[in-house]
Amino acid sequence: MKKLLLASAVAALSVSAANAAPTFYGKLFMTADYVDEEADREYVDDVYTGKKYKEDGTQINSNGSRLGIRGSEAVTANTDIVYQLEYGVDVDADDHKSFSNRDTYLGVKNKTFGEFRAGHNQSTTDYINNVVVNEGYWDNLGSTKLDGEQNVASLNMADSGRVSNSLVWMAPKLDGIPLEFAAMYANDDDIKGENDGGWGASVMFDQGTGFTAGLSYDDDVNIPGSLVRGTATVDLAKLSSLPVTLGGLYQEADYDDGDKKEKGYVVSASMGLTNFNKPATIYAQYNNTSNLGGINNFDSDQIVVGGKYYYQKNVIAHAYIGQNKADNIQIINDSRNNYGDGKVFAFGGGLEYKF
Protein backbone atom coordinates (compact mmCIF):
# COMPACT_ATOMS: atom_id res chain seq x y z
CA MET A 1 0.00 0.00 0.00
CA LYS A 2 2.83 2.38 0.92
CA LYS A 3 4.58 1.59 -2.37
CA LEU A 4 1.35 2.34 -4.26
CA LEU A 5 0.95 5.70 -2.48
CA LEU A 6 4.59 6.57 -3.15
CA ALA A 7 4.25 5.69 -6.84
CA SER A 8 1.10 7.82 -7.09
CA ALA A 9 2.84 10.78 -5.43
CA VAL A 10 5.82 10.52 -7.78
CA ALA A 11 3.49 10.37 -10.80
CA ALA A 12 1.58 13.42 -9.59
CA LEU A 13 4.79 15.38 -9.08
CA SER A 14 5.99 14.35 -12.55
CA VAL A 15 2.79 15.62 -14.18
CA SER A 16 2.99 18.88 -12.22
CA ALA A 17 6.60 19.42 -13.26
CA ALA A 18 5.77 18.70 -16.88
CA ASN A 19 2.95 21.23 -16.85
CA ALA A 20 5.19 23.87 -15.29
CA ALA A 21 8.13 23.43 -17.69
CA PRO A 22 8.24 26.26 -20.25
CA THR A 23 9.08 25.76 -23.93
CA PHE A 24 12.13 27.61 -25.23
CA TYR A 25 11.88 28.55 -28.91
CA GLY A 26 13.23 30.99 -31.44
CA LYS A 27 14.06 31.94 -34.99
CA LEU A 28 17.18 33.29 -36.69
CA PHE A 29 16.62 34.74 -40.16
CA MET A 30 19.53 36.44 -41.93
CA THR A 31 19.62 37.77 -45.50
CA ALA A 32 22.01 39.57 -47.84
CA ASP A 33 20.14 42.19 -49.89
CA TYR A 34 21.15 44.49 -52.73
CA VAL A 35 19.12 47.69 -52.40
CA ASP A 36 18.89 50.56 -54.92
CA GLU A 37 17.08 53.73 -53.75
CA GLU A 38 16.20 56.76 -55.92
CA ALA A 39 14.21 59.97 -55.43
CA ASP A 40 13.60 63.16 -57.43
CA ARG A 41 15.06 65.33 -54.66
CA GLU A 42 17.84 64.96 -52.09
CA TYR A 43 17.59 66.58 -48.69
CA VAL A 44 20.34 67.12 -46.12
CA ASP A 45 19.04 68.25 -42.71
CA ASP A 46 15.68 68.89 -44.41
CA VAL A 47 17.31 71.30 -46.91
CA TYR A 48 16.97 70.56 -50.64
CA THR A 49 20.42 70.21 -52.25
CA GLY A 50 19.23 70.73 -55.83
CA LYS A 51 20.23 67.17 -56.73
CA LYS A 52 18.50 63.86 -57.21
CA TYR A 53 18.94 61.28 -54.46
CA LYS A 54 20.47 57.92 -55.34
CA GLU A 55 22.06 55.31 -53.15
CA ASP A 56 22.71 51.62 -53.65
CA GLY A 57 24.63 48.86 -51.97
CA THR A 58 24.50 45.52 -50.20
CA GLN A 59 22.97 45.11 -46.76
CA ILE A 60 23.10 42.31 -44.21
CA ASN A 61 19.70 42.16 -42.49
CA SER A 62 18.14 40.34 -39.56
CA ASN A 63 14.46 39.70 -40.31
CA GLY A 64 12.12 38.97 -37.42
CA SER A 65 14.74 37.02 -35.48
CA ARG A 66 13.50 36.21 -31.98
CA LEU A 67 13.89 34.24 -28.78
CA GLY A 68 11.11 33.28 -26.41
CA ILE A 69 9.70 31.06 -23.71
CA ARG A 70 6.06 30.10 -23.36
CA GLY A 71 3.97 27.63 -21.47
CA SER A 72 0.90 26.87 -19.43
CA GLU A 73 0.03 25.28 -16.12
CA ALA A 74 -3.29 23.86 -14.97
CA VAL A 75 -4.75 25.46 -11.84
CA THR A 76 -8.13 23.68 -12.02
CA ALA A 77 -9.69 21.06 -14.28
CA ASN A 78 -10.97 23.78 -16.64
CA THR A 79 -8.50 26.64 -16.15
CA ASP A 80 -4.84 27.11 -17.10
CA ILE A 81 -2.37 29.89 -16.51
CA VAL A 82 -0.72 30.82 -19.84
CA TYR A 83 2.37 32.94 -20.40
CA GLN A 84 4.84 34.05 -23.03
CA LEU A 85 8.01 36.14 -23.02
CA GLU A 86 9.22 36.84 -26.56
CA TYR A 87 11.95 39.24 -27.63
CA GLY A 88 13.19 40.31 -31.03
CA VAL A 89 16.92 39.81 -31.54
CA ASP A 90 18.95 42.13 -33.75
CA VAL A 91 21.41 39.50 -34.95
CA ASP A 92 23.47 41.87 -37.11
CA ALA A 93 23.40 44.56 -34.34
CA ASP A 94 23.05 47.45 -36.78
CA ASP A 95 20.44 49.30 -34.74
CA HIS A 96 22.30 48.82 -31.43
CA LYS A 97 19.35 47.09 -29.77
CA SER A 98 20.11 43.60 -28.58
CA PHE A 99 16.51 42.84 -27.56
CA SER A 100 13.09 44.36 -28.23
CA ASN A 101 9.70 43.33 -26.86
CA ARG A 102 7.44 41.21 -29.01
CA ASP A 103 4.37 39.39 -27.63
CA THR A 104 4.89 39.21 -23.85
CA TYR A 105 1.92 38.43 -21.63
CA LEU A 106 0.46 36.58 -18.66
CA GLY A 107 -3.04 35.18 -18.99
CA VAL A 108 -5.76 32.77 -18.00
CA LYS A 109 -7.42 30.22 -20.31
CA ASN A 110 -10.79 28.76 -19.34
CA LYS A 111 -12.80 26.22 -21.34
CA THR A 112 -16.02 28.17 -20.80
CA PHE A 113 -14.94 31.82 -20.80
CA GLY A 114 -12.08 31.78 -23.29
CA GLU A 115 -8.57 33.17 -22.95
CA PHE A 116 -7.46 36.51 -21.45
CA ARG A 117 -3.95 37.91 -22.01
CA ALA A 118 -2.52 41.02 -20.33
CA GLY A 119 0.74 42.64 -21.41
CA HIS A 120 2.35 43.60 -24.72
CA ASN A 121 0.02 41.99 -27.27
CA GLN A 122 -0.28 41.85 -31.04
CA SER A 123 -3.30 43.84 -32.18
CA THR A 124 -6.37 41.74 -32.96
CA THR A 125 -6.33 43.31 -36.45
CA ASP A 126 -3.44 40.99 -37.27
CA TYR A 127 -5.47 37.90 -36.31
CA ILE A 128 -7.16 37.89 -39.73
CA ASN A 129 -4.05 38.48 -41.83
CA ASN A 130 -3.20 35.24 -43.60
CA VAL A 131 -2.77 37.06 -46.94
CA VAL A 132 0.74 38.56 -46.74
CA VAL A 133 3.31 36.08 -48.11
CA ASN A 134 6.37 38.34 -48.53
CA GLU A 135 9.47 37.36 -46.59
CA GLY A 136 12.80 38.91 -45.64
CA TYR A 137 13.51 42.43 -46.86
CA TRP A 138 10.04 42.81 -48.39
CA ASP A 139 8.06 41.83 -45.31
CA ASN A 140 7.49 45.57 -44.86
CA LEU A 141 3.78 46.24 -44.47
CA GLY A 142 3.36 49.19 -42.12
CA SER A 143 6.05 51.63 -43.34
CA THR A 144 3.66 54.51 -43.98
CA LYS A 145 5.97 57.55 -44.06
CA LEU A 146 9.58 58.68 -43.92
CA ASP A 147 11.28 59.86 -40.79
CA GLY A 148 13.80 62.67 -40.60
CA GLU A 149 16.76 60.44 -41.42
CA GLN A 150 15.46 59.01 -44.70
CA ASN A 151 15.46 60.38 -48.23
CA VAL A 152 13.54 57.42 -49.65
CA ALA A 153 12.18 54.10 -48.43
CA SER A 154 9.69 51.38 -49.32
CA LEU A 155 6.27 52.63 -48.23
CA ASN A 156 3.01 50.76 -47.65
CA MET A 157 -0.32 51.01 -45.85
CA ALA A 158 -0.61 51.08 -42.06
CA ASP A 159 -0.25 47.70 -40.41
CA SER A 160 -1.25 46.20 -37.10
CA GLY A 161 1.40 46.26 -34.40
CA ARG A 162 2.06 45.16 -30.86
CA VAL A 163 0.40 47.26 -28.20
CA SER A 164 1.71 47.92 -24.70
CA ASN A 165 -0.59 47.95 -21.66
CA SER A 166 -3.20 45.91 -23.50
CA LEU A 167 -5.74 43.22 -22.67
CA VAL A 168 -6.85 40.62 -25.23
CA TRP A 169 -9.80 38.28 -24.99
CA MET A 170 -10.11 35.31 -27.34
CA ALA A 171 -13.58 33.79 -27.23
CA PRO A 172 -13.90 30.03 -26.77
CA LYS A 173 -14.60 28.02 -29.90
CA LEU A 174 -18.10 26.62 -30.09
CA ASP A 175 -18.80 23.25 -31.68
CA GLY A 176 -20.30 23.60 -35.14
CA ILE A 177 -19.59 27.35 -35.42
CA PRO A 178 -16.50 28.03 -37.58
CA LEU A 179 -15.82 31.51 -36.16
CA GLU A 180 -12.87 32.82 -34.16
CA PHE A 181 -13.61 36.06 -32.31
CA ALA A 182 -11.12 38.25 -30.43
CA ALA A 183 -11.28 41.67 -28.80
CA MET A 184 -8.76 43.95 -27.12
CA TYR A 185 -8.49 47.05 -24.97
CA ALA A 186 -5.37 49.21 -25.36
CA ASN A 187 -4.32 51.72 -22.74
CA ASP A 188 -1.18 53.02 -24.43
CA ASP A 189 -0.65 56.78 -24.76
CA ASP A 190 2.44 56.33 -26.96
CA ILE A 191 0.42 54.71 -29.76
CA LYS A 192 -2.97 56.34 -29.69
CA GLY A 193 -2.00 59.76 -28.32
CA GLU A 194 -5.13 59.98 -26.20
CA ASN A 195 -6.13 59.19 -22.63
CA ASP A 196 -9.45 57.42 -23.04
CA GLY A 197 -8.09 54.10 -24.33
CA GLY A 198 -8.45 52.31 -27.62
CA TRP A 199 -10.18 49.09 -28.59
CA GLY A 200 -10.33 46.58 -31.39
CA ALA A 201 -12.08 43.38 -32.46
CA SER A 202 -11.76 40.75 -35.18
CA VAL A 203 -13.66 37.74 -36.44
CA MET A 204 -12.36 34.97 -38.70
CA PHE A 205 -14.50 32.47 -40.60
CA ASP A 206 -12.74 29.17 -41.32
CA GLN A 207 -14.53 25.85 -41.89
CA GLY A 208 -11.33 24.06 -42.85
CA THR A 209 -12.59 23.64 -46.41
CA GLY A 210 -9.99 25.89 -48.06
CA PHE A 211 -11.81 29.23 -47.81
CA THR A 212 -11.33 31.84 -45.08
CA ALA A 213 -12.77 35.32 -44.55
CA GLY A 214 -11.91 37.85 -41.87
CA LEU A 215 -13.05 41.28 -40.70
CA SER A 216 -11.48 43.57 -38.11
CA TYR A 217 -11.87 47.08 -36.71
CA ASP A 218 -9.85 49.08 -34.23
CA ASP A 219 -9.94 52.64 -32.93
CA ASP A 220 -6.90 54.43 -31.47
CA VAL A 221 -4.93 51.19 -31.30
CA ASN A 222 -2.59 50.97 -34.30
CA ILE A 223 -2.92 54.58 -35.47
CA PRO A 224 -4.38 57.80 -34.03
CA GLY A 225 -7.72 57.08 -35.68
CA SER A 226 -9.63 54.05 -36.91
CA LEU A 227 -8.60 51.07 -39.02
CA VAL A 228 -10.92 48.63 -40.79
CA ARG A 229 -9.62 45.54 -42.62
CA GLY A 230 -11.12 42.67 -44.55
CA THR A 231 -9.35 39.55 -45.83
CA ALA A 232 -10.15 36.42 -47.82
CA THR A 233 -8.13 33.39 -48.94
CA VAL A 234 -8.85 30.30 -50.98
CA ASP A 235 -6.71 27.15 -51.02
CA LEU A 236 -7.31 25.65 -54.47
CA ALA A 237 -5.55 22.43 -53.45
CA LYS A 238 -8.56 21.58 -51.28
CA LEU A 239 -10.95 22.26 -54.15
CA SER A 240 -8.94 20.85 -57.06
CA SER A 241 -5.53 19.41 -57.89
CA LEU A 242 -3.94 22.86 -58.28
CA PRO A 243 -1.50 23.54 -55.36
CA VAL A 244 -2.17 27.30 -55.27
CA THR A 245 -3.39 29.56 -52.48
CA LEU A 246 -4.85 32.98 -53.37
CA GLY A 247 -5.38 35.84 -50.95
CA GLY A 248 -6.80 39.35 -50.88
CA LEU A 249 -6.77 42.12 -48.26
CA TYR A 250 -8.52 45.51 -48.30
CA GLN A 251 -8.05 48.20 -45.68
CA GLU A 252 -9.10 51.78 -44.86
CA ALA A 253 -7.35 53.96 -42.27
CA ASP A 254 -9.00 57.16 -41.08
CA TYR A 255 -6.30 59.27 -39.39
CA ASP A 256 -7.50 61.90 -36.92
CA ASP A 257 -5.29 64.57 -38.56
CA GLY A 258 -5.46 63.21 -42.12
CA ASP A 259 -6.60 64.97 -45.28
CA LYS A 260 -8.24 61.83 -46.67
CA LYS A 261 -8.70 58.20 -45.77
CA GLU A 262 -5.75 55.97 -46.52
CA LYS A 263 -6.94 53.10 -48.72
CA GLY A 264 -4.94 50.03 -49.63
CA TYR A 265 -5.16 46.49 -50.87
CA VAL A 266 -2.93 43.43 -51.15
CA VAL A 267 -3.30 40.45 -53.49
CA SER A 268 -1.09 37.38 -53.17
CA ALA A 269 -0.56 33.92 -54.59
CA SER A 270 1.65 31.04 -53.50
CA MET A 271 2.21 27.68 -55.16
CA GLY A 272 3.90 24.51 -53.96
CA LEU A 273 6.45 22.87 -56.27
CA THR A 274 6.90 19.13 -56.56
CA ASN A 275 9.84 18.86 -58.98
CA PHE A 276 12.52 19.35 -56.30
CA ASN A 277 14.18 16.92 -53.93
CA LYS A 278 12.79 18.93 -51.02
CA PRO A 279 9.53 20.88 -50.59
CA ALA A 280 9.57 24.30 -52.24
CA THR A 281 7.15 27.21 -52.67
CA ILE A 282 7.04 30.22 -54.98
CA TYR A 283 4.94 33.32 -54.32
CA ALA A 284 3.97 36.72 -55.67
CA GLN A 285 2.41 39.71 -53.91
CA TYR A 286 1.18 43.13 -55.03
CA ASN A 287 0.50 46.02 -52.62
CA ASN A 288 -1.24 49.30 -53.53
CA THR A 289 -1.89 52.25 -51.21
CA SER A 290 -3.37 55.69 -51.82
CA ASN A 291 -3.19 58.69 -49.47
CA LEU A 292 -0.48 57.21 -47.25
CA GLY A 293 -0.76 58.47 -43.69
CA GLY A 294 -3.94 60.31 -44.68
CA ILE A 295 -2.02 62.69 -47.02
CA ASN A 296 -3.78 63.45 -50.31
CA ASN A 297 -2.04 62.03 -53.42
CA PHE A 298 0.77 60.38 -51.41
CA ASP A 299 0.54 56.96 -53.09
CA SER A 300 2.60 53.80 -53.51
CA ASP A 301 2.59 50.40 -55.17
CA GLN A 302 4.82 47.39 -54.70
CA ILE A 303 5.38 44.10 -56.49
CA VAL A 304 7.46 41.19 -55.16
CA VAL A 305 8.12 37.63 -56.30
CA GLY A 306 10.07 35.05 -54.32
CA GLY A 307 10.51 31.48 -53.26
CA LYS A 308 11.33 29.21 -50.33
CA TYR A 309 13.18 25.90 -50.27
CA TYR A 310 12.78 23.65 -47.22
CA TYR A 311 15.96 21.73 -46.47
CA GLN A 312 14.06 20.66 -43.37
CA LYS A 313 10.86 21.95 -41.79
CA ASN A 314 12.93 24.29 -39.66
CA VAL A 315 15.72 25.14 -42.13
CA ILE A 316 14.48 27.29 -45.01
CA ALA A 317 16.33 29.05 -47.83
CA HIS A 318 14.79 32.26 -49.20
CA ALA A 319 15.17 34.28 -52.40
CA TYR A 320 13.15 37.28 -53.65
CA ILE A 321 13.13 40.36 -55.89
CA GLY A 322 10.83 43.36 -55.78
CA GLN A 323 10.21 47.04 -56.33
CA ASN A 324 8.32 49.77 -54.47
CA LYS A 325 7.37 53.05 -56.15
CA ALA A 326 5.90 56.07 -54.37
CA ASP A 327 4.41 59.29 -55.76
CA ASN A 328 4.78 62.61 -53.91
CA ILE A 329 6.91 61.18 -51.10
CA GLN A 330 6.35 63.07 -47.85
CA ILE A 331 8.45 63.51 -44.75
CA ILE A 332 6.53 64.46 -41.63
CA ASN A 333 8.19 66.43 -38.85
CA ASP A 334 7.31 70.06 -38.14
CA SER A 335 5.99 70.39 -41.71
CA ARG A 336 5.25 68.29 -44.79
CA ASN A 337 7.93 68.36 -47.46
CA ASN A 338 7.49 66.89 -50.92
CA TYR A 339 10.38 64.73 -52.13
CA GLY A 340 8.86 64.09 -55.55
CA ASP A 341 8.64 60.50 -56.74
CA GLY A 342 10.81 57.70 -55.39
CA LYS A 343 11.67 54.10 -56.12
CA VAL A 344 13.27 51.25 -54.19
CA PHE A 345 14.48 48.13 -56.00
CA ALA A 346 15.89 45.19 -54.03
CA PHE A 347 16.73 41.53 -54.42
CA GLY A 348 18.30 39.11 -52.02
CA GLY A 349 18.08 35.91 -50.10
CA GLY A 350 19.16 34.14 -47.00
CA LEU A 351 18.64 31.38 -44.49
CA GLU A 352 16.03 30.93 -41.77
CA TYR A 353 16.48 28.56 -38.83
CA LYS A 354 13.70 27.79 -36.35
CA PHE A 355 14.06 25.97 -33.06
PDB file of C-alpha atoms in Angstrom, residues 26-33 59-67 88-93 102 133-139 283 307-309 314-320 348-355:
ATOM      1  CA  GLY A  26      13.232  30.988 -31.438  1.00  0.00           C
ATOM      2  CA  LYS A  27      14.059  31.937 -34.992  1.00  0.00           C
ATOM      3  CA  LEU A  28      17.176  33.291 -36.686  1.00  0.00           C
ATOM      4  CA  PHE A  29      16.622  34.737 -40.160  1.00  0.00           C
ATOM      5  CA  MET A  30      19.532  36.444 -41.929  1.00  0.00           C
ATOM      6  CA  THR A  31      19.618  37.773 -45.499  1.00  0.00           C
ATOM      7  CA  ALA A  32      22.011  39.567 -47.842  1.00  0.00           C
ATOM      8  CA  ASP A  33      20.144  42.193 -49.893  1.00  0.00           C
ATOM      9  CA  GLN A  59      22.968  45.109 -46.761  1.00  0.00           C
ATOM     10  CA  ILE A  60      23.096  42.306 -44.209  1.00  0.00           C
ATOM     11  CA  ASN A  61      19.698  42.162 -42.490  1.00  0.00           C
ATOM     12  CA  SER A  62      18.139  40.342 -39.564  1.00  0.00           C
ATOM     13  CA  ASN A  63      14.463  39.702 -40.310  1.00  0.00           C
ATOM     14  CA  GLY A  64      12.121  38.974 -37.424  1.00  0.00           C
ATOM     15  CA  SER A  65      14.745  37.018 -35.480  1.00  0.00           C
ATOM     16  CA  ARG A  66      13.500  36.214 -31.980  1.00  0.00           C
ATOM     17  CA  LEU A  67      13.889  34.239 -28.781  1.00  0.00           C
ATOM     18  CA  GLY A  88      13.190  40.311 -31.029  1.00  0.00           C
ATOM     19  CA  VAL A  89      16.923  39.815 -31.539  1.00  0.00           C
ATOM     20  CA  ASP A  90      18.953  42.135 -33.751  1.00  0.00           C
ATOM     21  CA  VAL A  91      21.411  39.502 -34.946  1.00  0.00           C
ATOM     22  CA  ASP A  92      23.471  41.869 -37.109  1.00  0.00           C
ATOM     23  CA  ALA A  93      23.400  44.561 -34.343  1.00  0.00           C
ATOM     24  CA  ARG A 102       7.444  41.208 -29.011  1.00  0.00           C
ATOM     25  CA  VAL A 133       3.312  36.080 -48.108  1.00  0.00           C
ATOM     26  CA  ASN A 134       6.367  38.343 -48.528  1.00  0.00           C
ATOM     27  CA  GLU A 135       9.474  37.359 -46.585  1.00  0.00           C
ATOM     28  CA  GLY A 136      12.805  38.912 -45.639  1.00  0.00           C
ATOM     29  CA  TYR A 137      13.511  42.433 -46.865  1.00  0.00           C
ATOM     30  CA  TRP A 138      10.042  42.805 -48.388  1.00  0.00           C
ATOM     31  CA  ASP A 139       8.055  41.834 -45.307  1.00  0.00           C
ATOM     32  CA  TYR A 283       4.943  33.319 -54.320  1.00  0.00           C
ATOM     33  CA  GLY A 307      10.512  31.483 -53.264  1.00  0.00           C
ATOM     34  CA  LYS A 308      11.330  29.212 -50.326  1.00  0.00           C
ATOM     35  CA  TYR A 309      13.184  25.901 -50.271  1.00  0.00           C
ATOM     36  CA  ASN A 314      12.930  24.294 -39.656  1.00  0.00           C
ATOM     37  CA  VAL A 315      15.719  25.143 -42.133  1.00  0.00           C
ATOM     38  CA  ILE A 316      14.480  27.292 -45.010  1.00  0.00           C
ATOM     39  CA  ALA A 317      16.332  29.048 -47.834  1.00  0.00           C
ATOM     40  CA  HIS A 318      14.788  32.256 -49.203  1.00  0.00           C
ATOM     41  CA  ALA A 319      15.170  34.276 -52.400  1.00  0.00           C
ATOM     42  CA  TYR A 320      13.153  37.277 -53.651  1.00  0.00           C
ATOM     43  CA  GLY A 348      18.298  39.114 -52.015  1.00  0.00           C
ATOM     44  CA  GLY A 349      18.076  35.909 -50.104  1.00  0.00           C
ATOM     45  CA  GLY A 350      19.158  34.144 -47.002  1.00  0.00           C
ATOM     46  CA  LEU A 351      18.636  31.380 -44.490  1.00  0.00           C
ATOM     47  CA  GLU A 352      16.027  30.925 -41.771  1.00  0.00           C
ATOM     48  CA  TYR A 353      16.483  28.556 -38.833  1.00  0.00           C
ATOM     49  CA  LYS A 354      13.704  27.790 -36.347  1.00  0.00           C
ATOM     50  CA  PHE A 355      14.062  25.969 -33.063  1.00  0.00           C
TER      51      PHE A 355
END
